[in-house]
Coordinates of N, CA and C in Angstrom, one line a residue:
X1 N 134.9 116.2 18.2 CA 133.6 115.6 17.8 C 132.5 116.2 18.7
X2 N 131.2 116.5 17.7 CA 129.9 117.0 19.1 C 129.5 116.0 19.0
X3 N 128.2 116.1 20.1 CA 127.3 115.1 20.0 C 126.8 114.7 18.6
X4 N 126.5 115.5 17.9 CA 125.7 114.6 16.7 C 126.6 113.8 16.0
X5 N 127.7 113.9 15.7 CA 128.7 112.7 14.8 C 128.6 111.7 16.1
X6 N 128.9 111.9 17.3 CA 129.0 110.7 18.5 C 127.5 109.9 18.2
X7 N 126.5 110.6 18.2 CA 124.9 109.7 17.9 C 125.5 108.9 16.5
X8 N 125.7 109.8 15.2 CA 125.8 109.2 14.0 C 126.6 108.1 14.4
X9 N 127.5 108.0 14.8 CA 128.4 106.4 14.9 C 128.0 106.1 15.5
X10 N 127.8 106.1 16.7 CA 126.7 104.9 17.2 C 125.5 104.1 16.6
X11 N 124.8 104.9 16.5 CA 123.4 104.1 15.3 C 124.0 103.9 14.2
X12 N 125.1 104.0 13.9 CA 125.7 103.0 12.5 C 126.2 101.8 13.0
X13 N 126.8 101.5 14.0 CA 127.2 100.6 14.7 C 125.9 99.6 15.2
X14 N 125.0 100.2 15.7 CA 124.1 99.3 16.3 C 123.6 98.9 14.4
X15 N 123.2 99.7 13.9 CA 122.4 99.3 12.7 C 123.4 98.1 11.6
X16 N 124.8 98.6 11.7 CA 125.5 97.2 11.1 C 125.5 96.0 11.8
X17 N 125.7 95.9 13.7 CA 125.1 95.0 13.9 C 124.1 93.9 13.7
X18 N 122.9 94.7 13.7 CA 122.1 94.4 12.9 C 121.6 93.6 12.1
X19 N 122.4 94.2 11.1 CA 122.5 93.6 9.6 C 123.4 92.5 9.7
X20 N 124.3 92.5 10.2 CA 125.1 91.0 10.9 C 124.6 90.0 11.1
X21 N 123.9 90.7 12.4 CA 123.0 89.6 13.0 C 122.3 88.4 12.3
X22 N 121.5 89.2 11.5 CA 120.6 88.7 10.3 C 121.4 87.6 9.3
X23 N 122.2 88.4 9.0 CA 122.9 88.0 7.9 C 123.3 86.6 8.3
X24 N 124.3 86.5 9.6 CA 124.6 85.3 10.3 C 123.6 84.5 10.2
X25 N 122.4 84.8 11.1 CA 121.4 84.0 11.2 C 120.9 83.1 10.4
X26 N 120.8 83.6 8.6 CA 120.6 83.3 7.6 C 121.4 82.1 7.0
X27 N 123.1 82.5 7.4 CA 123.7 81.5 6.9 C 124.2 80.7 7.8
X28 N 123.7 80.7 9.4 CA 123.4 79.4 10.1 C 122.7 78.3 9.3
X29 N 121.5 78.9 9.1 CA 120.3 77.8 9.2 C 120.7 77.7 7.9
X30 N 121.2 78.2 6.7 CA 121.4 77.2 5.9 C 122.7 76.1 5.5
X31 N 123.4 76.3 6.2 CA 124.9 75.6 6.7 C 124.3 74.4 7.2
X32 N 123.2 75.0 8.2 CA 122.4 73.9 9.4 C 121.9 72.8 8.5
X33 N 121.1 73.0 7.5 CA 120.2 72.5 6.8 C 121.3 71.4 5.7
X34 N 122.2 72.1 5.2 CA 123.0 71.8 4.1 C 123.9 70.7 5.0
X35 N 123.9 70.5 6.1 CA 125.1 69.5 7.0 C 123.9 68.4 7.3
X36 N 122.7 68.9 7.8 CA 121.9 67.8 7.8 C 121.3 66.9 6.5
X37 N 121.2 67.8 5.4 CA 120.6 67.2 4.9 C 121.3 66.0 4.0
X38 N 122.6 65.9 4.1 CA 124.2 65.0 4.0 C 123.7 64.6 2.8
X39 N 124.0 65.0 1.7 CA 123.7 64.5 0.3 C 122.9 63.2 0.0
X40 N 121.8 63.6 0.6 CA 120.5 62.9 0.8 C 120.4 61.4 1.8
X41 N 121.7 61.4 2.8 CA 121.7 60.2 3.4 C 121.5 61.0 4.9
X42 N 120.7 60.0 5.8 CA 120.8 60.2 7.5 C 121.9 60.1 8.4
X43 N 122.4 61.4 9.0 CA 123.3 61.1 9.3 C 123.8 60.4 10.6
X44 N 122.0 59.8 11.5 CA 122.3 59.1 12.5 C 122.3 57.5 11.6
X45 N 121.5 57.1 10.6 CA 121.7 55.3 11.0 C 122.0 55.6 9.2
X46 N 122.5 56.0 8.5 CA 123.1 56.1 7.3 C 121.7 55.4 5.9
X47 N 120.2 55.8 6.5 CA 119.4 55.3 5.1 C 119.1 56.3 4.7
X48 N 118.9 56.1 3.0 CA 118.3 57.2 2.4 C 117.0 58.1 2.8
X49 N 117.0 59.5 2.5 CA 115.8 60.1 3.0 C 114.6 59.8 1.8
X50 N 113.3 59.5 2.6 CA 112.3 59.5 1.5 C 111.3 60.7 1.7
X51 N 111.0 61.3 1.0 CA 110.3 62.2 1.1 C 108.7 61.7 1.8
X52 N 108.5 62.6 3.0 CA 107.4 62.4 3.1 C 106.4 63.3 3.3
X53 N 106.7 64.3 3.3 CA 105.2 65.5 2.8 C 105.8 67.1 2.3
X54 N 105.1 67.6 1.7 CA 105.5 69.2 1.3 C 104.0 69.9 1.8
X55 N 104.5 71.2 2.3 CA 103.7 71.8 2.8 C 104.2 73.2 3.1
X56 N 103.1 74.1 2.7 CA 103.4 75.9 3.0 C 103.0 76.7 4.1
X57 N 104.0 77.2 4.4 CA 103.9 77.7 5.9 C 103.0 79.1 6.2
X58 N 102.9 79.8 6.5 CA 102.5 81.5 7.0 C 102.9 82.3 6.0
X59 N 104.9 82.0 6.4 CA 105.5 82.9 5.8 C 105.5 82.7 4.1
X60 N 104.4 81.6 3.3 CA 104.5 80.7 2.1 C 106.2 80.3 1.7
X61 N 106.9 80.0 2.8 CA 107.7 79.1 2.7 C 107.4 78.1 2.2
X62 N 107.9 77.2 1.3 CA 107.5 75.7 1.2 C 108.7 74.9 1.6
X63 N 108.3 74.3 2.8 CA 109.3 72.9 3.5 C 108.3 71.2 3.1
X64 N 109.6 70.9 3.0 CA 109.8 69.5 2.8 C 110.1 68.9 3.9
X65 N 109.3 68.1 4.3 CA 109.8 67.3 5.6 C 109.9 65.5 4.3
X66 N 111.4 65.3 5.4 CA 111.9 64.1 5.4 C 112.0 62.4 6.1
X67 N 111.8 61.2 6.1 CA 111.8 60.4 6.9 C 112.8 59.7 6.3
X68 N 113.8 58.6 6.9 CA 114.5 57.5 6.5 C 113.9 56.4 7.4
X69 N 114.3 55.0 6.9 CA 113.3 54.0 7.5 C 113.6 54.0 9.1
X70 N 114.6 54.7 9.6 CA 114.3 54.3 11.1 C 113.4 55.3 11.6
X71 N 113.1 56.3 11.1 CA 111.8 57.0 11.4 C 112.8 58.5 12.0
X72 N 114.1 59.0 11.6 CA 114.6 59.8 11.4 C 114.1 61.4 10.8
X73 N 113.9 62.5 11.0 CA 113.4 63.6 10.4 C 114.8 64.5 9.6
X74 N 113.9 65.0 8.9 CA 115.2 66.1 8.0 C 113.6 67.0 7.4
X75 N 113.9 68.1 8.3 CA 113.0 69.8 7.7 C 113.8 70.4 6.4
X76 N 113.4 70.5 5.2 CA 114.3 71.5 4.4 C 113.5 72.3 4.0
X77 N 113.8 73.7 3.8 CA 113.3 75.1 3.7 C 114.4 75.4 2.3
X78 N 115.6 75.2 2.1 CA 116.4 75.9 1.0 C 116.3 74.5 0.2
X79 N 117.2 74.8 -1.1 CA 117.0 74.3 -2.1 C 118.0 72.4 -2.0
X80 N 118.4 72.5 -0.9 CA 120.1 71.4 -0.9 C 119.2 70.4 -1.6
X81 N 117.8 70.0 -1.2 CA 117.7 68.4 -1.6 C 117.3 68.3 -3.2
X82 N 117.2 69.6 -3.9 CA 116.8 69.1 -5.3 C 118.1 69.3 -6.2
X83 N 119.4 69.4 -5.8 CA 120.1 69.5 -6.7 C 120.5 67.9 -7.3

């Protein structure tokens, strides 16, 4: 092997990393989102979520923020709460 195939695998490696990374990241926070958002119940004191405001971000994300009566929060960014 020369140097240039030694560079080429390397920067394929850092660059699939990468794309890992991301990718992970992605299906953290929606795992995250989809475990919190517990098919529409709280999952510290078990009341329903009521919706209490929608609003667009920077990125024109639109999040839903959530309250249940003990004054509990739930952020959603993906789709879990409208199915």
């Amino acid at each position: 092997m020369d140097t240039d195939q030694i560079l080429d695998i390397i920067s394929l490696i850092i660059c699939g990393g990468l794309v890992s990374f991301v990718v992970g990241g992605i299906l953290y926070y929606m795992l995250k989102e989809k475990r919190e958002w517990n098919k529409g119940i709280c999952r510290k004191c078990g009341n329903p979520w009521i919706l209490q405001s929608t609003e667009v971000d920077y990125e024109l994300t639109e999040k839903r923020i959530y309250l249940c009566k003990e004054g509990h929060m739930c952020e959603m960014t993906y789709e879990f709460d409208k199915r």
